[in-house]
């Protein structure tokens, strides 16, 4: 599936469940001149994907583990794509599961957090994070939705933490940005998240009503700062 073609740059998004897409970031990427193509990673022949062809690769989130190769064999092929992209120093953005795959490809450990970090909350930026694109967030709350965590890869820069999860974001040079949290979640489609992850929410004793209401409360601010973060990152790539 593609957006209306735009001349110039291409963005390939690896998607794991249909409702965890580029969300509010899609129109911004289009404004920046990117034609957006999605590949559904669990269904595609990932070995046939030319991972070097797109100007930007975005690896999206999903309700599985980056270490679940035995249960979901396609992860091995996706991990190989991510590793190849990183090795070539080609621009790549990872969100949630995508960031975990990036961390694993870079040699870091990915493992259960021990609790579910689900809900809207702000980040605490590290000193490096305060001079990174994430500084555009200010005190805005982002959507956290994960039960796994990554260690910061060797040679990468630690950018953000929360009280629950120490490692929330990292950068590898200017070309690779891994975000454990969701900048892109759209309040207009949050119901799909609540339905798609209903079993997880029930097991974690999290009230969908709270998430629904919080999505509406934080939507306007997050819709402003999320493109600002990505814009600063894209500007650094162009520089």
PDB file of C-alpha atoms in Angstrom, residues 20-21 24-25 60-62 95-97 117 120 137 141-146 168 179-186 193 197 222 226:
ATOM      1  CA  UNK A  20       0.361   0.099  14.300  1.00  0.00           C
ATOM      2  CA  UNK A  21       1.287   2.207  11.298  1.00  0.00           C
ATOM      3  CA  UNK A  24       0.227  11.036  12.753  1.00  0.00           C
ATOM      4  CA  UNK A  25       3.714  10.975  11.240  1.00  0.00           C
ATOM      5  CA  UNK A  60       7.208  -0.225  13.410  1.00  0.00           C
ATOM      6  CA  UNK A  61       5.839  -1.759  16.603  1.00  0.00           C
ATOM      7  CA  UNK A  62       3.984  -4.967  17.317  1.00  0.00           C
ATOM      8  CA  UNK A  95       9.614   2.344  17.035  1.00  0.00           C
ATOM      9  CA  UNK A  96       8.950  -0.022  19.968  1.00  0.00           C
ATOM     10  CA  UNK A  97       9.506  -3.520  18.483  1.00  0.00           C
ATOM     11  CA  UNK A 117       4.638  -0.075  30.774  1.00  0.00           C
ATOM     12  CA  UNK A 120       0.801   8.155  28.520  1.00  0.00           C
ATOM     13  CA  UNK A 137       9.196  16.903  23.074  1.00  0.00           C
ATOM     14  CA  UNK A 141       3.513  12.801  27.299  1.00  0.00           C
ATOM     15  CA  UNK A 142       4.120   9.994  24.813  1.00  0.00           C
ATOM     16  CA  UNK A 143       2.398   6.636  24.578  1.00  0.00           C
ATOM     17  CA  UNK A 144       4.265   3.771  26.224  1.00  0.00           C
ATOM     18  CA  UNK A 145       3.104   0.271  25.308  1.00  0.00           C
ATOM     19  CA  UNK A 146       5.625  -2.476  25.889  1.00  0.00           C
ATOM     20  CA  UNK A 168      13.705   4.464  26.216  1.00  0.00           C
ATOM     21  CA  UNK A 179      12.443   4.791  20.215  1.00  0.00           C
ATOM     22  CA  UNK A 180      10.875   2.395  22.726  1.00  0.00           C
ATOM     23  CA  UNK A 181       7.770   4.589  22.939  1.00  0.00           C
ATOM     24  CA  UNK A 182       5.147   5.672  20.402  1.00  0.00           C
ATOM     25  CA  UNK A 183       5.319   9.199  19.006  1.00  0.00           C
ATOM     26  CA  UNK A 184       3.034   8.278  16.141  1.00  0.00           C
ATOM     27  CA  UNK A 185      -0.081   6.949  17.876  1.00  0.00           C
ATOM     28  CA  UNK A 186      -3.195   8.702  16.580  1.00  0.00           C
ATOM     29  CA  UNK A 193      -5.173  -0.452  19.590  1.00  0.00           C
ATOM     30  CA  UNK A 197      -4.457  -5.478  22.424  1.00  0.00           C
ATOM     31  CA  UNK A 222       1.741  15.070  20.706  1.00  0.00           C
ATOM     32  CA  UNK A 226       6.116  14.373  17.164  1.00  0.00           C
TER      33      UNK A 226
END
